mmCIF file of C-alpha atoms in Angstrom:
data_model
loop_
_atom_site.group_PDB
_atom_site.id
_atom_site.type_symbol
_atom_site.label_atom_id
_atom_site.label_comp_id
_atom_site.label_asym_id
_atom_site.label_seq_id
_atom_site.Cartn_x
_atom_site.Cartn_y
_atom_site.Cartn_z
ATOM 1 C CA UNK A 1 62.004 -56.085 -262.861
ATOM 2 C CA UNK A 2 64.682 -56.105 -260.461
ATOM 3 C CA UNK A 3 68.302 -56.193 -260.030
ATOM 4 C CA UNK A 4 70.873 -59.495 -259.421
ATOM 5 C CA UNK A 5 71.619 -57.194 -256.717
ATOM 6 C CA UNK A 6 68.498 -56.801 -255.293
ATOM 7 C CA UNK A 7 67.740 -60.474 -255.849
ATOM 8 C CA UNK A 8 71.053 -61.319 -253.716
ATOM 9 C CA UNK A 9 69.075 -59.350 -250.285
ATOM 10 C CA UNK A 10 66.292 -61.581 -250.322
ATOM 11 C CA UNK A 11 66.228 -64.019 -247.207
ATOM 12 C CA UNK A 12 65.830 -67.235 -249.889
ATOM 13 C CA UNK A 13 69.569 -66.263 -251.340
ATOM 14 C CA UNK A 14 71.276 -65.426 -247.725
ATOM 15 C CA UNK A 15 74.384 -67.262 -248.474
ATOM 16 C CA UNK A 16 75.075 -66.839 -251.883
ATOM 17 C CA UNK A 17 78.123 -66.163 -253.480
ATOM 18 C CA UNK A 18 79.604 -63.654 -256.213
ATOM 19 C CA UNK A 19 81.705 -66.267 -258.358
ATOM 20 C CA UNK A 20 82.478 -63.701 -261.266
ATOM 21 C CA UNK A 21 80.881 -60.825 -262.891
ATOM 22 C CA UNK A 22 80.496 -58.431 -260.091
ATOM 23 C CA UNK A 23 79.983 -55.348 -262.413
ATOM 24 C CA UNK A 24 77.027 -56.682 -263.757
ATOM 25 C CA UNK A 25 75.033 -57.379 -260.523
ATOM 26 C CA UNK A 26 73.124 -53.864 -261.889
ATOM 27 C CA UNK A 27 71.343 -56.426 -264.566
ATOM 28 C CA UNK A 28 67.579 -56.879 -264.721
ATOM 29 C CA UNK A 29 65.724 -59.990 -263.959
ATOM 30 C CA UNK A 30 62.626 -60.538 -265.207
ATOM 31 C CA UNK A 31 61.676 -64.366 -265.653
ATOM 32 C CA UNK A 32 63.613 -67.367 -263.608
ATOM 33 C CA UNK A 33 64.322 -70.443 -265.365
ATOM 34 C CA UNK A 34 66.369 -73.875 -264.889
ATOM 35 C CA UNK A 35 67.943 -75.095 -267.537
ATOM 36 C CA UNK A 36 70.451 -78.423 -267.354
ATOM 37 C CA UNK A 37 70.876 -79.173 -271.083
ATOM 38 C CA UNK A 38 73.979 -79.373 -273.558
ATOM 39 C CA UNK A 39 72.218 -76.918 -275.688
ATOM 40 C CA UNK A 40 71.192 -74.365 -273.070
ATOM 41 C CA UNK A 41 72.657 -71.328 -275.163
ATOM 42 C CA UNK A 42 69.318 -71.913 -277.808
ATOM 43 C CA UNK A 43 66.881 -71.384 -275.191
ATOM 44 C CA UNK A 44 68.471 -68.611 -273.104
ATOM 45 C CA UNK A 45 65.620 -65.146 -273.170
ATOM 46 C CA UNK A 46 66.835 -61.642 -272.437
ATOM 47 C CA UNK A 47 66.527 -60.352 -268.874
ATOM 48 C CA UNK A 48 66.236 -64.357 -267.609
ATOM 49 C CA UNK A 49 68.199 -65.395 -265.099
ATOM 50 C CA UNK A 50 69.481 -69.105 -265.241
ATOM 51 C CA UNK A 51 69.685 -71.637 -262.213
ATOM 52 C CA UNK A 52 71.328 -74.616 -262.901
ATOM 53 C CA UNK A 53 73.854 -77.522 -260.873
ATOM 54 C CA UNK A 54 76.087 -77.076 -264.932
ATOM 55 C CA UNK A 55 75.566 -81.122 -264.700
ATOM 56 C CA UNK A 56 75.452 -80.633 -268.757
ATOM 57 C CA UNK A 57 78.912 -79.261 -268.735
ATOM 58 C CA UNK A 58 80.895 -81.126 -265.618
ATOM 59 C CA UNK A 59 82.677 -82.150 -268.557
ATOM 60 C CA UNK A 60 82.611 -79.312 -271.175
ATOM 61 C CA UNK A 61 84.838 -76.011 -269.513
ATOM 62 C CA UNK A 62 84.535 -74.769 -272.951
ATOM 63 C CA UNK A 63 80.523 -75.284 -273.352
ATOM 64 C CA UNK A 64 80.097 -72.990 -270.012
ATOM 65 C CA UNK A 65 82.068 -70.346 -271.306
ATOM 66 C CA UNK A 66 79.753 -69.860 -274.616
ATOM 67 C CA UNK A 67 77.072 -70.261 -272.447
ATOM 68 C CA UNK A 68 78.198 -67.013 -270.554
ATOM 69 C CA UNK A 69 79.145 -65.478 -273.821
ATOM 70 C CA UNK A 70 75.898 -66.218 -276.004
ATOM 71 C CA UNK A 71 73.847 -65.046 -272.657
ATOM 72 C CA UNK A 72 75.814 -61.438 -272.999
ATOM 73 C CA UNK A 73 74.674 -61.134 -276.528
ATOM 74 C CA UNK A 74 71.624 -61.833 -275.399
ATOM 75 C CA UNK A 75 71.084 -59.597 -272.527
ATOM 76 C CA UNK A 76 70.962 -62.503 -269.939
ATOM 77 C CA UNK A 77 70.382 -60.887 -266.657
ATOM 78 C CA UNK A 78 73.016 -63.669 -265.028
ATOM 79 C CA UNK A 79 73.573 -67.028 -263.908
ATOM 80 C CA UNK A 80 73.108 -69.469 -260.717
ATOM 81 C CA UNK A 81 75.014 -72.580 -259.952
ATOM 82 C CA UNK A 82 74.709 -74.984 -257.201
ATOM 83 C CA UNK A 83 78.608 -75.827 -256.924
ATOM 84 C CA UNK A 84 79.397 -79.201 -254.899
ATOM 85 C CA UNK A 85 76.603 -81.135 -257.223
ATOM 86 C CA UNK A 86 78.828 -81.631 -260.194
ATOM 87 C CA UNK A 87 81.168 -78.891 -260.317
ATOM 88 C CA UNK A 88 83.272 -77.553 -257.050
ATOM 89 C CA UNK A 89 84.295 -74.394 -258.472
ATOM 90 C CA UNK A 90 84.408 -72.842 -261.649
ATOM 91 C CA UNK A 91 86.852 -72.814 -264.376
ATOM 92 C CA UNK A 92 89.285 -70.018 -264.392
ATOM 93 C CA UNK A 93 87.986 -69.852 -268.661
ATOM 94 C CA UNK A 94 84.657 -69.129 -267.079
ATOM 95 C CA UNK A 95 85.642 -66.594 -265.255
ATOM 96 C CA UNK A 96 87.213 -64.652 -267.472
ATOM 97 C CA UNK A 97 84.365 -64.794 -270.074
ATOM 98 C CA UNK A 98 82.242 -63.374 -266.827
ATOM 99 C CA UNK A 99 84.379 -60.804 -266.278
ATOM 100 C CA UNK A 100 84.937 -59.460 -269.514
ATOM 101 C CA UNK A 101 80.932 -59.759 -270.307
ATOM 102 C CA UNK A 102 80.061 -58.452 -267.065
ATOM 103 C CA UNK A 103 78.072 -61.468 -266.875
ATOM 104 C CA UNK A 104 76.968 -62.547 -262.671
ATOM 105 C CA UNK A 105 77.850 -66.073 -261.809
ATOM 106 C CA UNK A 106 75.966 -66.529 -258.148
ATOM 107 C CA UNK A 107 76.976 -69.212 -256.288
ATOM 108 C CA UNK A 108 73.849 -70.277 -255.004
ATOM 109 C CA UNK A 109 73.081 -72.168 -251.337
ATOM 110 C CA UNK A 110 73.322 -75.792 -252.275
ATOM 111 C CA UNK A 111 70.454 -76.957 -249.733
ATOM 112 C CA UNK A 112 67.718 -74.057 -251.426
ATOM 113 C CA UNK A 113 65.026 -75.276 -253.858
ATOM 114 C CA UNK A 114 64.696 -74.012 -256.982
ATOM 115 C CA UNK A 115 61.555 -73.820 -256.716
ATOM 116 C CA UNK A 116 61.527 -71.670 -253.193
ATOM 117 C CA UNK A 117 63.872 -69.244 -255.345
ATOM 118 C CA UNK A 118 61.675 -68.842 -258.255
ATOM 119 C CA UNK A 119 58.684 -68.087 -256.195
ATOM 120 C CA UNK A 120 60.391 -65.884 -253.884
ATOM 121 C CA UNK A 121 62.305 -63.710 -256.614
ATOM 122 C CA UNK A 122 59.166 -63.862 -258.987
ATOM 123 C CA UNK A 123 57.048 -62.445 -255.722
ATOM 124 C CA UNK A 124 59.878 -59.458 -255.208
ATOM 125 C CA UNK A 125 59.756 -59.057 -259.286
ATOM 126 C CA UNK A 126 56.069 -58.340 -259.576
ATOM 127 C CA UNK A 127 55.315 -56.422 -256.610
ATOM 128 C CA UNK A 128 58.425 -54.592 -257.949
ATOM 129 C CA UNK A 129 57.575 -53.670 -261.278
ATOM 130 C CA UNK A 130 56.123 -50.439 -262.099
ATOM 131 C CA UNK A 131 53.274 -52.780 -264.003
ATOM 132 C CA UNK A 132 52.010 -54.186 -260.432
ATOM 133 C CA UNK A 133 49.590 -51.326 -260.045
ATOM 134 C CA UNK A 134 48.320 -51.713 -263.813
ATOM 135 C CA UNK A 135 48.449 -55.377 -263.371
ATOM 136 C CA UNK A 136 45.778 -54.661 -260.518
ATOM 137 C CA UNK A 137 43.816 -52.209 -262.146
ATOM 138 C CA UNK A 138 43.040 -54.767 -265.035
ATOM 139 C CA UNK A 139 42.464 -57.471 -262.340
ATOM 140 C CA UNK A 140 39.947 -54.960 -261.051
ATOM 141 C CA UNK A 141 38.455 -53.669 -264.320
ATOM 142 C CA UNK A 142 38.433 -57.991 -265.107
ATOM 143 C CA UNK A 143 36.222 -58.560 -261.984
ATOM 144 C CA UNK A 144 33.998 -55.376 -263.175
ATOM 145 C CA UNK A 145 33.594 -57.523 -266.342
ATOM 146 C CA UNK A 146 32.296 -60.518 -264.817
ATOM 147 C CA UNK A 147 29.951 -59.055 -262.305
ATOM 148 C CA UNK A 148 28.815 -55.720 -263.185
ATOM 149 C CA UNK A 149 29.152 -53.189 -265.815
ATOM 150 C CA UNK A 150 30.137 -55.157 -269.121
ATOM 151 C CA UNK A 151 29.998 -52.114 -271.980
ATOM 152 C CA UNK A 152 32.163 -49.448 -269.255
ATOM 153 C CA UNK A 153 34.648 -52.656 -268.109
ATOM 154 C CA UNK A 154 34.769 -53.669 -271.798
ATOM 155 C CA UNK A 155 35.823 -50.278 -273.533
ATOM 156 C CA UNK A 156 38.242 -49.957 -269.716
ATOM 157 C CA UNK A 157 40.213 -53.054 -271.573
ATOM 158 C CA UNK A 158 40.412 -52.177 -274.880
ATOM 159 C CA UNK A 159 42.925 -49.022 -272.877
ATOM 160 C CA UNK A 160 45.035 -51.871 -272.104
ATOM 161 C CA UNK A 161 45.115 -52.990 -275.370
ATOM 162 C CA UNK A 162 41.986 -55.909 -274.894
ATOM 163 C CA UNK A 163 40.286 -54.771 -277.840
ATOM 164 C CA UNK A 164 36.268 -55.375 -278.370
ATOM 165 C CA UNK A 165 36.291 -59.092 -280.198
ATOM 166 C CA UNK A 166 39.292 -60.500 -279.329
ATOM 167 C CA UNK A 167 39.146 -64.000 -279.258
ATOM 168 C CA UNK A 168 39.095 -65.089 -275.620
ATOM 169 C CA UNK A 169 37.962 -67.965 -273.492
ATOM 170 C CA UNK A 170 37.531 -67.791 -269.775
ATOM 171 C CA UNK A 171 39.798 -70.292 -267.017
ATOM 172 C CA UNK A 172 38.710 -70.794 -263.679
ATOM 173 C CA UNK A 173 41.498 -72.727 -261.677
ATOM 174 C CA UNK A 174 40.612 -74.618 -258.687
ATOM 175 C CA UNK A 175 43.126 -76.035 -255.952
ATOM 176 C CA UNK A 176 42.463 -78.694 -253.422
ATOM 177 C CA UNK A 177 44.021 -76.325 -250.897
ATOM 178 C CA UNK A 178 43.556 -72.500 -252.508
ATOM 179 C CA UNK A 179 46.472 -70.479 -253.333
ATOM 180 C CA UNK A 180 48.548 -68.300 -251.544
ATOM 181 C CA UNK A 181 50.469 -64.988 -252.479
ATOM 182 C CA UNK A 182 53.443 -67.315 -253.611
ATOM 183 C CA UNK A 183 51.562 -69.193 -256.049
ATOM 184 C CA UNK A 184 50.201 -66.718 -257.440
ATOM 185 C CA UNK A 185 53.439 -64.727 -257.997
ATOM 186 C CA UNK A 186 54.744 -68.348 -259.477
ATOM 187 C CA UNK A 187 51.392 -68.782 -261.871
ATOM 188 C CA UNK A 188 52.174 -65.036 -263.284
ATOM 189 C CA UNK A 189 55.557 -65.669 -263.905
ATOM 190 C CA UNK A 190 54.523 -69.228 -265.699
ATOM 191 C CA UNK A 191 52.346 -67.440 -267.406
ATOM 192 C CA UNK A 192 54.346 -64.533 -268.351
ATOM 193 C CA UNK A 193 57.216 -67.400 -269.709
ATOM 194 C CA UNK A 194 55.363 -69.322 -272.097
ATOM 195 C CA UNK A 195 54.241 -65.927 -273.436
ATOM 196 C CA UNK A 196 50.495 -65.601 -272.552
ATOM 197 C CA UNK A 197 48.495 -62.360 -272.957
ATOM 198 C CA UNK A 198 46.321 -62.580 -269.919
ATOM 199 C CA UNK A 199 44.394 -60.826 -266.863
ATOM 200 C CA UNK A 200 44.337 -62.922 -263.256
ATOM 201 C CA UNK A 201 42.325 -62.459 -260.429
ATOM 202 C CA UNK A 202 41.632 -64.123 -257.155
ATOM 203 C CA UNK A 203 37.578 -64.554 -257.221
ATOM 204 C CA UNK A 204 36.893 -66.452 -254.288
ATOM 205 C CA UNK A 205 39.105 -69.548 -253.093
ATOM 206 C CA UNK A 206 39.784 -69.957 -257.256
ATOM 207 C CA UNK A 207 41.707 -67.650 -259.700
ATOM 208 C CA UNK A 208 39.827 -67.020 -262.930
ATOM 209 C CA UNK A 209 42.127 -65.728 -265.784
ATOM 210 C CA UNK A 210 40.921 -64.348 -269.075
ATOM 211 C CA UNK A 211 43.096 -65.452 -271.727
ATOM 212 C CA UNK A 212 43.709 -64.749 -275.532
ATOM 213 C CA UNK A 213 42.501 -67.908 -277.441
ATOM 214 C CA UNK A 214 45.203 -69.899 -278.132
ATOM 215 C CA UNK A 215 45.114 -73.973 -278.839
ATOM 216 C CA UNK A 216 44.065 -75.819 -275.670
ATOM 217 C CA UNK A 217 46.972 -78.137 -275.953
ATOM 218 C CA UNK A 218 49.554 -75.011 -275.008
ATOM 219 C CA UNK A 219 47.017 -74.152 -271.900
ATOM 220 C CA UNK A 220 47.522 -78.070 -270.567
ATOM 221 C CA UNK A 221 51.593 -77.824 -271.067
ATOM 222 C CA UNK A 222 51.302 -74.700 -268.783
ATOM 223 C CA UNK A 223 49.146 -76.138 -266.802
ATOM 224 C CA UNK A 224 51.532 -78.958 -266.647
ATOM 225 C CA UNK A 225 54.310 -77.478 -266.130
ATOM 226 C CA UNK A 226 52.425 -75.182 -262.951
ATOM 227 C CA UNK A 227 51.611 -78.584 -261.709
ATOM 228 C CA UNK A 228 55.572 -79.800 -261.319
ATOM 229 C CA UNK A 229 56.015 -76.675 -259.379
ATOM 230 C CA UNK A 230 53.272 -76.646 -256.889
ATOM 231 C CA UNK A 231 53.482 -80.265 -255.483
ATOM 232 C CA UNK A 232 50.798 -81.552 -253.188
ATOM 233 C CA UNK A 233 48.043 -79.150 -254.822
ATOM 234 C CA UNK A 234 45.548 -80.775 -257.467
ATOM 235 C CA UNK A 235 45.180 -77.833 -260.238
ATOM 236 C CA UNK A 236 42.004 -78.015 -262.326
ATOM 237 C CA UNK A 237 40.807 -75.801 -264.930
ATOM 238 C CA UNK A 238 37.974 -75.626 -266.550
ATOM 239 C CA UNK A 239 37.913 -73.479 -269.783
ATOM 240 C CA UNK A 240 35.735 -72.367 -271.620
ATOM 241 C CA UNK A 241 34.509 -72.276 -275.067
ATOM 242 C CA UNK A 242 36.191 -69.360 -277.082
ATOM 243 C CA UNK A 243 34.240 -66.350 -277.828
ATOM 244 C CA UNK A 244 34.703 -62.323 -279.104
ATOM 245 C CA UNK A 245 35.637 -60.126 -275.940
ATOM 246 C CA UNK A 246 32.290 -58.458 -274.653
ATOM 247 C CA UNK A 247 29.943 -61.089 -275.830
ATOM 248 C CA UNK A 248 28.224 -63.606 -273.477
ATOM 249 C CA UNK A 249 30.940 -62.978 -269.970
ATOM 250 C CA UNK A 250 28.850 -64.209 -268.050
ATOM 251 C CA UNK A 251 28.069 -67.307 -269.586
ATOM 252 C CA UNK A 252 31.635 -67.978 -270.435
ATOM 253 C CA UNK A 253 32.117 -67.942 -266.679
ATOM 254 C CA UNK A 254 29.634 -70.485 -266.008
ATOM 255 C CA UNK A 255 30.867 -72.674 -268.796
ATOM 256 C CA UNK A 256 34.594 -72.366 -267.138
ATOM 257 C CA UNK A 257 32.843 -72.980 -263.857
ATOM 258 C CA UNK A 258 31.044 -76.001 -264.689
ATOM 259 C CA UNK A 259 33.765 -77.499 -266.674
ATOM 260 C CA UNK A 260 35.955 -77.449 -263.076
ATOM 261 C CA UNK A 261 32.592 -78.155 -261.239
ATOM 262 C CA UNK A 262 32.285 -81.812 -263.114
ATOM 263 C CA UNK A 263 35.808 -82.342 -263.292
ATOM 264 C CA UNK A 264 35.436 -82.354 -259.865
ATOM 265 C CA UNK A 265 32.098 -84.831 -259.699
ATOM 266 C CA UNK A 266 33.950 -86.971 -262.453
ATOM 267 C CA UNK A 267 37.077 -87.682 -260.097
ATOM 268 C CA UNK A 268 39.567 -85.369 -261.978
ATOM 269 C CA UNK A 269 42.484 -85.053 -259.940
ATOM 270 C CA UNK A 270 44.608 -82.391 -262.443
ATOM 271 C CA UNK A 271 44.162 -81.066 -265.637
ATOM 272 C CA UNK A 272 42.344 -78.907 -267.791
ATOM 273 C CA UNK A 273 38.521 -79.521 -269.128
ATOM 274 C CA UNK A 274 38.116 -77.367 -271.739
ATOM 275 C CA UNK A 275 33.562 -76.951 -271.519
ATOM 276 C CA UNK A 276 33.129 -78.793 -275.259
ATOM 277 C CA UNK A 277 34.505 -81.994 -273.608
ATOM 278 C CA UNK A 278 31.673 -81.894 -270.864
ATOM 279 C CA UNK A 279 29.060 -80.216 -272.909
ATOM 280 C CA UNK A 280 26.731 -83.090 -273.277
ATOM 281 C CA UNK A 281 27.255 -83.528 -269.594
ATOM 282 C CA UNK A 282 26.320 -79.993 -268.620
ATOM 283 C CA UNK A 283 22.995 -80.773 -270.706
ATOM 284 C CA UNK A 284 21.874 -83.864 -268.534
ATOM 285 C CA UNK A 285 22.823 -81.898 -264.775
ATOM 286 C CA UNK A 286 20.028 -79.644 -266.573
ATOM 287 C CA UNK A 287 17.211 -81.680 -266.641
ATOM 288 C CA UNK A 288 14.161 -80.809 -264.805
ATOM 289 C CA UNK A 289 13.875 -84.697 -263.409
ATOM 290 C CA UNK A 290 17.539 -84.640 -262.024
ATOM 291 C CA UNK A 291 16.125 -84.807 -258.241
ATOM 292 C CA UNK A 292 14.910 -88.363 -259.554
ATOM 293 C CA UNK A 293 17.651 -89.599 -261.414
ATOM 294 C CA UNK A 294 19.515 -89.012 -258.567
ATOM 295 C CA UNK A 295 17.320 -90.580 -256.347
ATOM 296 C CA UNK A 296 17.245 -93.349 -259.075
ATOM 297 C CA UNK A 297 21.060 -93.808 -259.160
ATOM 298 C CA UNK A 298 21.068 -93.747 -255.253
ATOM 299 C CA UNK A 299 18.934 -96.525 -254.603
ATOM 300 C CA UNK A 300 19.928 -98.619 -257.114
ATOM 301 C CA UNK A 301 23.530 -98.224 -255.133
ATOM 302 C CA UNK A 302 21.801 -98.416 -251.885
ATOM 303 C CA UNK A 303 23.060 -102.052 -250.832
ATOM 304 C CA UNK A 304 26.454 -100.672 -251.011
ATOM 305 C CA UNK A 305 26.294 -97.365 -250.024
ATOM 306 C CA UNK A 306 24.600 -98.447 -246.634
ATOM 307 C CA UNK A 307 27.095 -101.321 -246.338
ATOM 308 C CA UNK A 308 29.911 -98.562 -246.358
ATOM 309 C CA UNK A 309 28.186 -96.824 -243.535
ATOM 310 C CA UNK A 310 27.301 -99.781 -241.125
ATOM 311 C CA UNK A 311 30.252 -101.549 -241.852
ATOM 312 C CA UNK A 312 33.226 -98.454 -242.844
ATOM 313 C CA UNK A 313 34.012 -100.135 -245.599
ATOM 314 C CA UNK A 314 34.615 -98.259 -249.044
ATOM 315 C CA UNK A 315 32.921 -100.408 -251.327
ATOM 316 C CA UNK A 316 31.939 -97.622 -253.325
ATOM 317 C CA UNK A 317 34.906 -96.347 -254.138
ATOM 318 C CA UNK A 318 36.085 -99.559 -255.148
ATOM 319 C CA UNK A 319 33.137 -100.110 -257.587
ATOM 320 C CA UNK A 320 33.962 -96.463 -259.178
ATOM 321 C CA UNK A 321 37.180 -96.874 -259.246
ATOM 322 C CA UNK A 322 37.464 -100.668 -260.600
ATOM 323 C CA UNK A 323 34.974 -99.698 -263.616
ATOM 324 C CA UNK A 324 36.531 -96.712 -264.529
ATOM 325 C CA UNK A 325 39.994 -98.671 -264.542
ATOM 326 C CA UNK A 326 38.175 -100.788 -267.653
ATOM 327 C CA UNK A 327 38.051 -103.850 -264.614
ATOM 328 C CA UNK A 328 41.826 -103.928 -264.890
ATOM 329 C CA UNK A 329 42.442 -105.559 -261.304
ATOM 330 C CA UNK A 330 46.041 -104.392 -261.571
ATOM 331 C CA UNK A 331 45.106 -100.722 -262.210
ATOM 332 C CA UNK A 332 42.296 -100.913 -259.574
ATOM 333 C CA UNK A 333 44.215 -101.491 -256.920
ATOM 334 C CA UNK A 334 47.124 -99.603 -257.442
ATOM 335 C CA UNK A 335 44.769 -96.282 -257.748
ATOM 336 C CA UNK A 336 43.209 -97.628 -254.618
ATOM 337 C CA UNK A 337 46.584 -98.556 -252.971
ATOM 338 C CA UNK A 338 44.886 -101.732 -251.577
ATOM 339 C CA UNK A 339 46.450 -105.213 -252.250
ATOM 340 C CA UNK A 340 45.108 -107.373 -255.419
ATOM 341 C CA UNK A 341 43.901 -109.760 -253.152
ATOM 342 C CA UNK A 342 41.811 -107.308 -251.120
ATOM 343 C CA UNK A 343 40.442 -106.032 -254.316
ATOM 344 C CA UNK A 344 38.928 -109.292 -254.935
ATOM 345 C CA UNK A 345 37.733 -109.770 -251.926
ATOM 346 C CA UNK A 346 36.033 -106.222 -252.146
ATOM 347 C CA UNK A 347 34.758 -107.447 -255.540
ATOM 348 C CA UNK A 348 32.995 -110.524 -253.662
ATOM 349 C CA UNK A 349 31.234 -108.495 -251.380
ATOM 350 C CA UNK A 350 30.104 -106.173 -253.708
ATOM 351 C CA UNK A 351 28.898 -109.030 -256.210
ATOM 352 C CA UNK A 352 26.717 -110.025 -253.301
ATOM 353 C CA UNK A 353 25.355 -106.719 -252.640
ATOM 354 C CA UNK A 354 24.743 -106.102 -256.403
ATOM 355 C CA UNK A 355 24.260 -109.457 -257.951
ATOM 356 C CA UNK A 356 25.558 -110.153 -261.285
ATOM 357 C CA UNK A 357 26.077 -107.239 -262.515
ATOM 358 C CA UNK A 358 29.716 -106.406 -262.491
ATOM 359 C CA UNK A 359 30.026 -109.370 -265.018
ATOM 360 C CA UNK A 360 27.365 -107.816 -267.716
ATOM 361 C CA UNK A 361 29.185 -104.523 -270.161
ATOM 362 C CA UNK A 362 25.631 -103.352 -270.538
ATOM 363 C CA UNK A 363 25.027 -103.233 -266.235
ATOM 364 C CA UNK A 364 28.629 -101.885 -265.960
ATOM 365 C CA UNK A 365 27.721 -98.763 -268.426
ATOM 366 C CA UNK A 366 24.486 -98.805 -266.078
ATOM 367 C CA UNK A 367 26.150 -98.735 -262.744
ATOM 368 C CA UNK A 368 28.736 -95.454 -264.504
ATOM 369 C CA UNK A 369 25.239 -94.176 -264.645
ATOM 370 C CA UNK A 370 24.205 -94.249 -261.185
ATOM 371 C CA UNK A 371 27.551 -94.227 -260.051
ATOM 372 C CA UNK A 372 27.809 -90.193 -261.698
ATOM 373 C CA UNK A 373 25.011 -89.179 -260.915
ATOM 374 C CA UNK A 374 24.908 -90.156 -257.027
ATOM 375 C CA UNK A 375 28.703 -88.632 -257.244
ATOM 376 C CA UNK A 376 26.486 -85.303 -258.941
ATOM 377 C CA UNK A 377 24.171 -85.561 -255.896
ATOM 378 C CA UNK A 378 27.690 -86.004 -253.124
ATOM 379 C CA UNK A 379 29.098 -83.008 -255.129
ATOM 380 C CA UNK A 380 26.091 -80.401 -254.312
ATOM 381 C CA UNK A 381 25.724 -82.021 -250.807
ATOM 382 C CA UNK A 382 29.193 -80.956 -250.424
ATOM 383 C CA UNK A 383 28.665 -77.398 -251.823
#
């Protein structure tokens, strides 16, 4: 953790202001968090600091003031407001509850993402904290786990209190362009907020985190939330099944690294895929004749594909993207940010290359086929 006071050097919060509560600047942040609701006093967590614009109380002097004075009682580590947005300055009320709390009010610079702060203070937090070198030793005894010595890596965890048969399940997350120091620091503290037990570790270009098994459907509200604060990267991970700590690693691995391989192949953009929901998939990409389905699936595209590379066109895309839309010509278009009318005349030409066989279900579920597996075959070209 670190100080409000320490926070206030960083670069990202050159400008700030003290607006009250200067004798608690000694208080100790641990998680960010923005919160701009009426009720923000039930979701305040000691040792979080709160940014906000106090849009939910432009109108409520006295709501801000129990906000300060429930976040004393619960060991808040302080407050920042972005004054200008819907509040110039704050009530006198509000700074006399800071005061008497102790309770920092920062006015924070108005033109700064939240975001930018979060990352930035999260990245001073953990390479802060006494933890960071035990965070890195279990990163190290986690990659020890995966590739080498299971038994001496396994009873290494159970010292950080990853006993032998814990319920776990593997994550490999993927990015369309890697991840950088600050994104990690953010994906920790995400992590850390919504209350995770887990081990991360850069393997690669991907990050593969061990986690406690927990229901998938808190994983993808992480992973959704991750996604809202690293814009312009596509986040998949693929998860896999869960299983006793010490038993199969290896194979969990592949099933998390499948799961984000196909996710991939099947045109995934973000997400999580836990392996059950690809299983049957994983089975098929197994087959010893998978050289000639592939070769199958190719030619039967053929007329297209070599249509796309005489002509530049991107009639394949349109066919993949037009079935799996369900043939909704309004969907289809939008995903391919084409107009409706060049859709349809896309369709044309590809109803001439094909024949009939955008109009038949049982073709269509034919043409998924070969559509899949020549994306299968693009995939391992690409690897």
């Amino acid at each position: 953790m670190i100080s409000v006071n320490e926070m206030l050097k960083l670069p990202v919060l050159s400008g700030s202001s003290i607006l009250a509560g200067q004798s608690g600047l000694n208080r100790k942040i641990k998680y960010l968090d923005i919160l701009e609701v009426p009720d923000a006093e039930n979701w305040l967590v000691s040792y979080e600091f709160i940014l906000t614009t106090a849009f939910a109380f432009k109108d409520n002097e006295d709501g801000l003031s129990k906000l300060v004075e429930v976040g004393a009682k619960r060991n808040l580590a302080g407050f920042g407001i972005k004054l200008g947005r819907f509040i110039n300055s704050l009530p006198a009320s509000v700074i006399e509850a800071a005061n008497r709390y102790s309770m920092p009010i920062i006015g924070l610079p108005i033109n700064v993402p939240y975001i930018q702060i979060i990352k930035d203070v999260m990245f001073e937090i953990i390479k802060s904290e006494e933890s960071l070198k035990r965070s890195l030793a279990k990163s190290d005894v986690f990659i020890q786990l995966l590739e080498g010595d299971v038994q001496t890596a396994v009873e290494e965890l159970g010292s950080y209190g990853w006993e032998r048969g814990t319920p776990v399940r593997i994550g490999v997350l993927t990015s369309s362009v890697g991840f950088n120091n600050d994104d990690i620091a953010l994906l920790r503290h995400v992590l850390l907020r919504a209350d995770l037990e887990f081990i991360l570790a850069p393997r690669h270009e991907d990050l593969v985190i061990l986690l406690r098994d927990l229901p998938v459907e808190t994983i993808k509200e992480v992973v959704e939330f991750l996604k809202g604060q690293l814009k312009g990267k596509n986040l998949m991970l693929g998860l896999s099944e869960p299983r006793p700590l010490g038993k199969c690693i290896k194979h969990s691995l592949n099933e998390a690294q499948v799961a984000s391989q196909l996710s991939k192949v099947l045109g995934y953009k973000i997400g999580v895929i836990p392996f059950s929901q690809i299983k049957m998939l994983s089975i098929i990409l197994e087959h010893p004749q998978l050289g000639e389905i592939i070769s199958i699936a190719s030619h039967m595209l053929s007329p297209i594909l070599d249509h796309d590379v005489n002509q530049g066109t991107e009639l394949f895309k349109t066919l993949k993207v037009f079935l799996e839309s369900g043939k909704n010509q309004q969907i289809a278009s939008s995903l391919l940010q084409i107009h409706r009318n060049t859709l349809r005349y896309r369709l044309g030409q590809i109803e001439e290359l094909l024949g009939d066989q955008l109009l038949d279900s049982k073709s269509n579920f034919i043409l998924q086929l070969a559509i899949f597996f020549h994306s299968v075959y693009q995939h391992k070209a690409d690897v």
